[in-house]
């Protein structure tokens, strides 16, 4: 531990006890196997060892009036926690929340979004076994959480984020998931490295920590959470009619987390896609989250997710379900219309690895009115630096050709910010972002091209983004949708 800075000025940590196994004991101590129930804070504190090493730390305590098993917690309790921390924010240097493990990752995600301009650590912890037991992880977790929160006294780097400290890791709150109901290491951060590791030493990776707010950026807790979100998982054989009932008939549901397969895939049969279309048209939000613990939703990569993309389903990228669910509640509480998609696809608290900006250029003709050329522009949300663009994906859906025999190869070239492009513009022109070929089968095809970071950065410009689509001379085409997705490192 680093030398203590100032003997007179104690580091102040506020501990908020909400319940959970850490503070539980058998309902009836005399009965073997009696179920565990939360006990008051004073009972828990009886089992805390001496905090001699932390004698420069002054601890203030707060507690829920009735501590709860975290299975009973919901948005109103997140608001209560946020209010209690907000009330003490100026008086303390760091915060510890003692919490049950079952919904801890939901709480840590929700608070991450609710806390705006957070400049102090908010450390959530709990345990797999009650602190009153001989074999408990409660003491270690609690003390390690205090060490992280009391960074001024312990000499650790300041982590101005909501984090979970559990077993041997410090995990970003909006990246955490509960992965085991019994192992000491109950939590994981599947798509992001831990912010720190805990062993003989506590080591914090300062390169991963989010920047503290600058001077003048006031901390505040945003408590507008819209509890109008449902979490629905797809399973093979599910009936679209059930989904329709849930999504359209329930009047108090505005958004759904759709837990899809793999990289964001879902069935592409029509009765399912019709439901999705109807839901999106009713201005209800659908966010695509994978059932896989790890990896990114990439709609459009497979035919089996293109239908979702085209109908306006929002990508959850590599967010945990806990982060996506709470972010959606928080977003619906404050944003409307198209802002919801932008807000959901852009990192707010480091909860996802990439930001995604979707641009939809619309359609071009139809089989009876095929065109030689398509030109359109969109004004992108510029919440990214061009040098952080990691890739772009351009996608054409429902493409058909006029002027080609079945079996002949059609060529489509797409130019970015070159409105003068026509069928004679070469495909190796620096502004040609996609050179697509398709053997014309007589029925519509979907075409996709990924543009690497170098090309994306050099073509994008700093204003509107124009896309010009052309084919070979004498060949006309039509398409149902032209989409450009810009991915930037978060
Ligand atoms: N059921 C408990 C809770 O979440 C489990 C735990 O804390 O480990 O409150």
Coordinates of C-alpha atoms and ligand atoms in Angstrom, one line a residue:
X1 CA 0.0 0.0 0.0
X2 CA 1.3 3.5 -0.8
X3 CA 2.2 5.9 2.0
X4 CA -0.8 7.6 3.4
X5 CA -1.1 11.1 2.1
X6 CA -2.5 13.3 4.8
X7 CA -3.0 12.1 8.3
X8 CA -5.4 14.9 9.2
X9 CA -7.7 14.5 6.2
X10 CA -9.3 11.1 6.2
X11 CA -10.5 9.5 3.0
X12 CA -14.2 9.0 3.2
X13 CA -16.1 6.0 1.9
X14 CA -19.9 5.6 2.0
X15 CA -21.1 2.0 2.2
X16 CA -24.7 1.3 1.1
X17 CA -26.1 -2.0 2.1
X18 CA -29.0 -3.2 0.0
X19 CA -29.1 -6.9 1.0
X20 CA -27.9 -10.1 -0.7
X21 CA -26.2 -13.2 0.5
X22 CA -23.3 -11.2 2.0
X23 CA -25.6 -10.1 4.8
X24 CA -27.8 -13.2 5.0
X25 CA -28.2 -15.8 7.7
X26 CA -30.6 -18.7 8.2
X27 CA -34.2 -17.5 8.9
X28 CA -34.2 -19.7 11.9
X29 CA -30.7 -20.4 13.3
X30 CA -32.0 -23.4 15.2
X31 CA -33.4 -25.2 12.2
X32 CA -31.0 -27.0 9.9
X33 CA -31.5 -26.0 6.2
X34 CA -33.6 -23.0 7.1
X35 CA -33.6 -20.6 4.1
X36 CA -31.2 -17.7 4.0
X37 CA -32.8 -14.3 4.5
X38 CA -31.2 -10.8 4.6
X39 CA -30.3 -9.5 8.0
X40 CA -29.9 -5.9 9.1
X41 CA -26.6 -4.0 8.5
X42 CA -25.6 -4.1 12.2
X43 CA -25.6 -7.9 12.0
X44 CA -23.3 -7.9 9.0
X45 CA -20.9 -5.5 10.5
X46 CA -20.4 -7.8 13.5
X47 CA -18.5 -10.0 11.2
X48 CA -16.2 -7.4 9.7
X49 CA -12.6 -7.9 10.7
X50 CA -10.6 -5.0 12.0
X51 CA -9.7 -2.5 9.3
X52 CA -6.4 -1.5 10.7
X53 CA -4.7 -1.0 7.4
X54 CA -7.5 1.4 6.5
X55 CA -7.2 3.6 9.6
X56 CA -7.0 6.7 7.3
X57 CA -10.4 5.8 6.0
X58 CA -13.6 7.0 7.6
X59 CA -16.6 4.9 6.7
X60 CA -20.2 6.1 6.7
X61 CA -23.0 3.7 6.4
X62 CA -26.4 3.7 4.8
X63 CA -28.9 0.9 4.3
X64 CA -32.1 0.0 2.7
X65 CA -34.8 0.0 5.4
X66 CA -35.6 -3.6 4.4
X67 CA -32.5 -5.3 2.9
X68 CA -33.5 -7.5 0.0
X69 CA -32.5 -10.6 -1.9
X70 CA -31.4 -9.0 -5.1
X71 CA -34.0 -11.1 -7.0
X72 CA -36.5 -8.7 -5.6
X73 CA -34.7 -5.6 -6.8
X74 CA -35.9 -3.5 -9.8
X75 CA -35.7 -0.1 -11.4
X76 CA -37.3 1.6 -8.4
X77 CA -34.5 0.2 -6.2
X78 CA -31.8 1.4 -8.7
X79 CA -33.4 4.8 -8.4
X80 CA -33.3 4.6 -4.6
X81 CA -29.6 3.6 -4.7
X82 CA -28.9 6.5 -7.1
X83 CA -30.7 8.9 -4.9
X84 CA -28.8 7.8 -1.8
X85 CA -25.5 8.1 -3.5
X86 CA -26.4 11.4 -5.0
X87 CA -27.3 12.7 -1.6
X88 CA -23.9 11.8 -0.2
X89 CA -21.8 12.4 -3.4
X90 CA -20.1 15.6 -2.3
X91 CA -19.3 14.3 1.2
X92 CA -17.4 11.1 0.2
X93 CA -14.5 10.1 -2.0
X94 CA -15.8 6.8 -3.0
X95 CA -18.8 4.4 -2.6
X96 CA -19.3 0.7 -1.9
X97 CA -22.7 -0.9 -2.6
X98 CA -23.2 -4.3 -0.9
X99 CA -25.6 -6.2 -3.0
X100 CA -26.9 -9.7 -3.9
X101 CA -25.1 -11.4 -6.7
X102 CA -28.2 -12.5 -8.7
X103 CA -29.0 -9.2 -10.2
X104 CA -25.8 -7.3 -9.4
X105 CA -24.8 -6.9 -13.1
X106 CA -28.2 -5.3 -13.8
X107 CA -27.7 -2.8 -11.0
X108 CA -24.1 -2.0 -11.9
X109 CA -25.2 -1.5 -15.6
X110 CA -28.2 0.6 -14.6
X111 CA -26.2 2.8 -12.3
X112 CA -23.5 3.3 -15.0
X113 CA -26.0 4.8 -17.3
X114 CA -27.9 6.8 -14.6
X115 CA -24.7 8.4 -13.2
X116 CA -23.7 11.3 -15.5
X117 CA -20.2 12.8 -15.0
X118 CA -19.2 10.3 -12.4
X119 CA -15.8 11.3 -10.9
X120 CA -15.6 8.9 -8.0
X121 CA -15.5 5.1 -7.8
X122 CA -18.8 3.3 -7.1
X123 CA -17.9 -0.2 -6.2
X124 CA -20.5 -2.9 -6.2
X125 CA -19.8 -6.1 -4.3
X126 CA -21.4 -9.1 -2.5
X127 CA -20.5 -12.7 -1.9
X128 CA -21.4 -16.3 -2.7
X129 CA -21.5 -17.2 1.0
X130 CA -22.7 -15.1 4.0
X131 CA -20.1 -13.1 5.8
X132 CA -21.2 -14.8 9.0
X133 CA -19.8 -18.1 7.9
X134 CA -16.3 -19.4 8.4
X135 CA -15.9 -20.2 4.7
X136 CA -17.0 -16.9 3.3
X137 CA -15.8 -14.7 0.4
X138 CA -17.8 -11.8 1.9
X139 CA -14.9 -10.4 4.0
X140 CA -12.4 -10.4 1.1
X141 CA -14.8 -8.9 -1.4
X142 CA -15.9 -6.2 1.0
X143 CA -12.4 -5.3 2.0
X144 CA -11.2 -5.3 -1.6
X145 CA -14.1 -3.1 -2.5
X146 CA -13.2 -0.6 0.3
X147 CA -9.6 -0.6 -1.0
X148 CA -10.7 0.4 -4.5
X149 CA -13.2 3.0 -3.2
X150 CA -10.7 4.5 -0.8
X151 CA -8.2 5.0 -3.6
X152 CA -6.9 8.2 -2.0
X153 CA -5.7 6.4 1.1
X154 CA -4.7 3.1 -0.5
X155 CA -2.7 4.7 -3.3
X156 CA -4.6 2.9 -6.0
X157 CA -5.6 4.8 -9.2
X158 CA -9.0 6.5 -9.1
X159 CA -11.6 4.6 -11.1
X160 CA -14.3 7.1 -11.8
X161 CA -16.8 4.4 -12.9
X162 CA -19.3 1.9 -11.5
X163 CA -17.4 -1.3 -11.1
X164 CA -17.9 -4.7 -9.7
X165 CA -15.2 -6.0 -7.4
X166 CA -15.6 -9.7 -7.0
X167 CA -13.1 -12.4 -6.2
X168 CA -9.9 -11.7 -8.2
X169 CA -11.2 -9.0 -10.5
X170 CA -12.3 -5.4 -10.9
X171 CA -14.9 -5.4 -13.8
X172 CA -16.6 -2.5 -15.5
X173 CA -20.1 -2.5 -14.2
X174 CA -21.7 -2.2 -17.7
X175 CA -19.6 -5.1 -19.0
X176 CA -20.4 -7.6 -16.2
X177 CA -22.5 -10.8 -16.2
X178 CA -23.0 -13.3 -13.5
X179 CA -21.6 -16.5 -14.8
X180 CA -21.6 -18.8 -11.8
X181 CA -23.9 -19.3 -8.8
X182 CA -21.3 -21.2 -6.9
X183 CA -17.7 -20.4 -8.0
X184 CA -15.8 -17.7 -6.1
X185 CA -15.3 -15.9 -9.5
X186 CA -19.0 -15.4 -10.0
X187 CA -18.7 -12.6 -12.5
X188 CA -17.1 -12.2 -15.9
X189 CA -16.6 -9.5 -18.4
X190 CA -16.8 -11.5 -21.6
X191 CA -16.0 -8.8 -24.2
X192 CA -13.8 -6.5 -22.3
X193 CA -10.7 -7.1 -20.2
X194 CA -11.0 -6.6 -16.4
X195 CA -10.1 -3.1 -15.3
X196 CA -7.9 -4.7 -12.6
X197 CA -6.9 -7.9 -11.0
X198 CA -6.8 -8.7 -7.3
X199 CA -4.2 -11.0 -5.8
X200 CA -1.4 -10.3 -3.4
X201 CA -1.5 -6.9 -5.0
X202 CA -4.4 -5.0 -6.5
X203 CA -3.4 -4.0 -10.0
X204 CA -5.4 -1.5 -12.0
X205 CA -5.0 -1.2 -15.7
X206 CA -5.1 2.6 -16.1
X207 CA -5.2 2.4 -19.9
X208 CA -8.7 0.9 -19.7
X209 CA -10.3 3.3 -17.2
X210 CA -12.7 6.0 -18.5
X211 CA -11.7 9.6 -18.2
X212 CA -13.0 11.5 -15.2
X213 CA -15.3 14.4 -16.0
X214 CA -13.6 17.7 -16.5
X215 CA -13.8 20.6 -14.1
X216 CA -17.3 22.1 -14.2
X217 CA -19.0 18.9 -15.4
X218 CA -21.4 18.3 -12.5
X219 CA -22.3 14.9 -11.3
X220 CA -25.9 14.1 -11.5
X221 CA -28.1 11.0 -11.3
X222 CA -30.6 10.6 -14.1
X223 CA -33.6 8.8 -12.7
X224 CA -35.9 8.7 -15.7
X225 CA -36.0 4.9 -16.4
X226 CA -38.8 3.7 -18.6
X227 CA -39.9 0.3 -17.3
X228 CA -41.4 -0.7 -20.6
X229 CA -38.8 -3.2 -21.9
X230 CA -39.2 -6.9 -22.4
X231 CA -36.5 -9.5 -22.8
X232 CA -37.5 -12.2 -25.3
X233 CA -35.3 -15.2 -26.3
X234 CA -35.7 -17.0 -29.6
X235 CA -35.7 -20.8 -29.5
X236 CA -35.9 -23.2 -32.5
X237 CA -39.6 -23.8 -33.1
X238 CA -40.9 -20.7 -31.4
X239 CA -44.2 -19.4 -32.9
X240 CA -44.2 -15.9 -34.5
X241 CA -47.8 -15.6 -33.3
X242 CA -46.6 -15.7 -29.7
X243 CA -44.1 -13.0 -30.4
X244 CA -46.8 -10.9 -32.1
X245 CA -49.0 -11.2 -29.1
X246 CA -46.2 -10.1 -26.8
X247 CA -45.0 -7.3 -28.9
X248 CA -48.2 -5.9 -30.3
X249 CA -50.9 -6.6 -27.9
X250 CA -49.2 -5.7 -24.6
X251 CA -49.8 -1.9 -24.5
X252 CA -47.2 -1.1 -21.9
X253 CA -44.3 -2.6 -23.9
X254 CA -42.3 -0.1 -25.9
X255 CA -39.2 -2.0 -26.6
X256 CA -37.9 -5.5 -26.7
X257 CA -34.5 -7.1 -26.3
X258 CA -34.6 -9.9 -28.9
X259 CA -32.1 -12.6 -27.9
X260 CA -31.0 -14.0 -31.2
X261 CA -28.5 -16.7 -32.2
X262 CA -24.8 -16.4 -33.0
X263 CA -23.9 -13.1 -34.7
X264 CA -27.4 -11.8 -34.4
X265 CA -29.2 -14.3 -36.5
X266 CA -32.9 -15.2 -36.6
X267 CA -35.2 -17.2 -38.9
X268 CA -35.8 -15.5 -42.2
X269 CA -39.2 -17.0 -42.9
X270 CA -41.9 -14.6 -43.7
X271 CA -44.4 -14.9 -40.9
X272 CA -41.6 -14.1 -38.4
X273 CA -40.3 -11.1 -40.4
X274 CA -43.8 -9.8 -40.9
X275 CA -44.2 -9.6 -37.1
X276 CA -40.9 -7.8 -36.9
X277 CA -41.9 -5.4 -39.6
X278 CA -45.2 -4.6 -38.0
X279 CA -43.6 -4.0 -34.6
X280 CA -41.0 -1.6 -36.1
X281 CA -43.7 0.2 -38.0
X282 CA -45.6 0.7 -34.8
X283 CA -42.5 2.6 -33.6
X284 CA -41.6 0.0 -31.1
X285 CA -37.9 -0.6 -30.6
X286 CA -36.3 -4.0 -31.1
X287 CA -32.7 -4.4 -30.0
X288 CA -30.8 -7.4 -31.3
X289 CA -28.7 -9.1 -28.6
X290 CA -26.9 -12.4 -29.1
X291 CA -27.5 -15.4 -26.9
X292 CA -23.8 -16.0 -27.1
X293 CA -21.9 -14.8 -24.1
X294 CA -19.1 -13.4 -26.3
X295 CA -18.8 -11.8 -29.7
X296 CA -20.6 -9.1 -31.7
X297 CA -24.0 -8.8 -33.3
X298 CA -23.3 -8.2 -37.0
X299 CA -26.6 -7.9 -38.8
X300 CA -26.3 -8.4 -42.5
X301 CA -23.4 -10.7 -42.2
X302 CA -25.7 -13.7 -42.8
X303 CA -28.9 -13.8 -44.8
X304 CA -30.5 -14.9 -41.5
X305 CA -30.1 -11.5 -40.0
X306 CA -30.5 -9.3 -43.1
X307 CA -34.3 -9.3 -42.7
X308 CA -33.9 -7.8 -39.2
X309 CA -31.6 -5.1 -40.4
X310 CA -33.8 -4.1 -43.2
X311 CA -36.8 -3.8 -41.0
X312 CA -35.1 -1.4 -38.6
X313 CA -33.9 -3.6 -35.8
X314 CA -31.2 -2.0 -33.7
X315 CA -27.8 -3.7 -33.2
X316 CA -26.8 -4.4 -29.6
X317 CA -23.2 -5.0 -30.8
X318 CA -21.3 -6.7 -28.0
X319 CA -23.3 -5.4 -25.1
X320 CA -24.2 -7.8 -22.3
X321 CA -27.9 -8.4 -22.0
X322 CA -27.8 -6.6 -18.6
X323 CA -26.3 -3.5 -20.2
X324 CA -28.6 -3.6 -23.2
X325 CA -31.7 -4.0 -21.1
X326 CA -30.9 -1.1 -18.7
X327 CA -29.5 1.1 -21.4
X328 CA -32.8 0.7 -23.2
X329 CA -34.8 1.7 -20.2
X330 CA -32.6 4.7 -19.6
X331 CA -32.7 5.6 -23.3
X332 CA -36.5 5.3 -23.6
X333 CA -36.7 7.5 -20.5
X334 CA -35.1 10.4 -22.2
X335 CA -35.0 10.0 -26.0
X336 CA -37.5 9.7 -28.7
X337 CA -37.8 8.6 -32.3
X338 CA -34.5 8.1 -34.3
X339 CA -32.5 9.3 -31.3
X340 CA -33.2 6.0 -29.7
X341 CA -31.3 4.1 -32.4
X342 CA -28.4 6.4 -32.4
X343 CA -28.1 6.5 -28.6
X344 CA -28.4 2.7 -28.4
X345 CA -25.7 2.1 -31.0
X346 CA -23.2 4.5 -29.5
X347 CA -21.2 3.7 -26.4
X348 CA -22.3 5.8 -23.5
X349 CA -20.3 4.4 -20.6
X350 CA -17.8 2.0 -22.3
X351 CA -20.5 -0.8 -22.4
X352 CA -19.6 -1.7 -26.0
X353 CA -16.5 -1.9 -28.1
X354 CA -17.7 -0.1 -31.2
X355 CA -20.1 2.6 -32.2
X356 CA -22.3 2.0 -35.1
X357 CA -23.9 4.6 -37.4
X358 CA -26.5 3.2 -39.8
X359 CA -27.3 5.2 -42.9
X360 CA -30.3 4.1 -45.0
X361 CA -30.3 5.3 -48.6
X362 CA -33.7 3.8 -49.6
X363 CA -34.7 2.0 -52.7
X364 CA -34.1 2.3 -56.4
X365 CA -36.9 1.5 -58.9
X366 CA -38.3 -1.9 -59.4
X367 CA -38.3 -4.6 -62.1
X368 CA -40.5 -2.4 -64.4
X369 CA -38.5 0.8 -63.8
X370 CA -34.9 -0.3 -63.5
X371 CA -32.3 2.5 -63.5
X372 CA -28.8 2.9 -64.9
X373 CA -27.6 4.9 -61.9
X374 CA -28.6 5.7 -58.4
X375 CA -27.4 8.7 -56.4
X376 CA -28.3 9.5 -52.8
X377 CA -26.9 11.3 -49.8
X378 CA -27.3 11.1 -46.1
X379 CA -26.1 13.3 -43.3
X380 CA -24.3 11.1 -40.7
X381 CA -24.3 11.7 -37.0
X382 CA -20.7 12.9 -36.6
X383 CA -20.2 11.6 -33.1
X384 CA -17.0 9.9 -34.2
X385 CA -13.5 10.9 -35.2
X386 CA -12.7 9.8 -38.7
X387 CA -9.4 8.2 -37.6
X388 CA -11.4 5.9 -35.2
X389 CA -13.4 4.4 -38.1
X390 CA -12.7 0.7 -37.9
X391 CA -14.7 -0.4 -41.0
X392 CA -17.8 0.3 -43.0
X393 CA -20.2 -2.2 -44.5
X394 CA -22.3 -1.4 -47.6
X395 CA -25.3 -3.6 -48.4
X396 CA -27.7 -3.8 -51.2
X397 CA -30.9 -5.8 -50.7
X398 CA -33.3 -7.2 -53.3
X399 CA -31.0 -6.5 -56.3
X400 CA -32.3 -7.3 -59.7
X401 CA -30.9 -6.7 -63.2
X402 CA -32.5 -5.6 -66.5
X403 CA -30.5 -6.2 -69.6
X404 CA -28.8 -9.4 -68.5
X405 CA -29.7 -13.0 -69.4
X406 CA -30.0 -15.5 -66.6
X407 CA -26.6 -16.9 -66.0
X408 CA -24.8 -13.8 -67.0
X409 CA -22.7 -11.9 -64.5
X410 CA -23.9 -8.5 -63.3
X411 CA -21.5 -5.9 -61.9
X412 CA -22.5 -3.2 -59.4
X413 CA -20.0 -0.6 -58.3
X414 CA -20.6 1.8 -55.5
X415 CA -18.7 5.1 -55.2
X416 CA -18.5 7.2 -52.0
X417 CA -18.6 11.0 -52.4
X418 CA -18.1 10.9 -56.2
X419 CA -21.4 12.0 -57.6
X420 CA -19.9 12.3 -61.1
X421 CA -19.4 8.5 -61.2
X422 CA -21.0 6.6 -64.1
X423 CA -20.7 3.3 -65.8
X424 CA -17.4 4.4 -67.4
X425 CA -15.7 5.2 -64.0
X426 CA -13.1 2.6 -63.3
X427 CA -13.5 0.2 -60.3
X428 CA -10.0 1.0 -59.2
X429 CA -10.9 4.6 -58.6
X430 CA -9.9 5.5 -55.0
X431 CA -13.6 6.5 -54.3
X432 CA -14.9 3.1 -55.4
X433 CA -15.8 1.4 -52.1
X434 CA -17.5 -1.7 -53.5
X435 CA -17.1 -3.7 -56.7
X436 CA -19.8 -6.4 -56.5
X437 CA -20.6 -9.2 -58.9
X438 CA -23.6 -11.4 -59.0
X439 CA -24.5 -14.2 -61.4
X440 CA -28.1 -13.2 -62.4
X441 CA -30.4 -16.0 -61.4
X442 CA -33.6 -14.1 -62.3
X443 CA -34.5 -13.6 -58.6
X444 CA -33.4 -10.9 -56.3
X445 CA -30.1 -11.1 -54.5
X446 CA -28.5 -9.4 -51.5
X447 CA -25.0 -8.0 -51.9
X448 CA -22.6 -6.9 -49.3
X449 CA -19.1 -5.5 -49.1
X450 CA -16.9 -4.7 -46.1
X451 CA -14.7 -1.6 -46.5
X452 CA -11.5 -1.6 -44.5
X453 CA -10.5 1.2 -42.1
X454 CA -8.0 2.8 -44.5
X455 CA -10.5 3.0 -47.4
X456 CA -13.4 4.1 -45.1
X457 CA -11.3 6.9 -43.5
X458 CA -10.0 8.2 -46.8
X459 CA -13.4 8.2 -48.6
X460 CA -15.7 9.5 -45.9
X461 CA -15.1 13.3 -46.1
X462 CA -16.5 15.6 -43.5
X463 CA -20.0 16.4 -44.7
X464 CA -22.8 14.5 -46.2
X465 CA -22.0 11.0 -47.5
X466 CA -23.0 10.5 -51.1
X467 CA -23.3 7.0 -52.6
X468 CA -23.5 6.5 -56.3
X469 CA -24.4 3.1 -57.6
X470 CA -23.7 2.2 -61.2
X471 CA -23.5 -0.9 -63.4
X472 CA -22.0 -1.8 -66.8
X473 CA -23.1 0.2 -69.8
X474 CA -26.5 -1.0 -71.1
X475 CA -27.3 -2.9 -67.9
X476 CA -30.0 -1.5 -65.6
X477 CA -30.7 -2.5 -62.0
X478 CA -33.1 -2.1 -59.1
X479 CA -32.8 -2.7 -55.4
X480 CA -35.0 -2.6 -52.4
X481 CA -32.5 -1.1 -49.9
X482 CA -29.1 0.5 -49.9
X483 CA -27.5 0.6 -46.4
X484 CA -24.2 2.0 -45.2
X485 CA -23.0 1.0 -41.7
X486 CA -20.1 2.9 -40.2
X487 CA -18.2 1.3 -37.3
X488 CA -15.9 3.3 -35.2
X489 CA -13.9 2.2 -32.2
X490 CA -15.7 3.3 -29.0
Ligands
LIG1 N1 -30.1 -14.6 -3.9 C1 -28.9 -13.8 -3.5 C2 -29.1 -12.4 -4.0 O1 -28.9 -12.1 -5.1 C3 -27.7 -14.4 -4.1 C4 -26.4 -13.8 -3.7 O2 -26.3 -12.7 -3.2 O3 -25.3 -14.4 -4.0 O4 -29.5 -11.6 -3.2

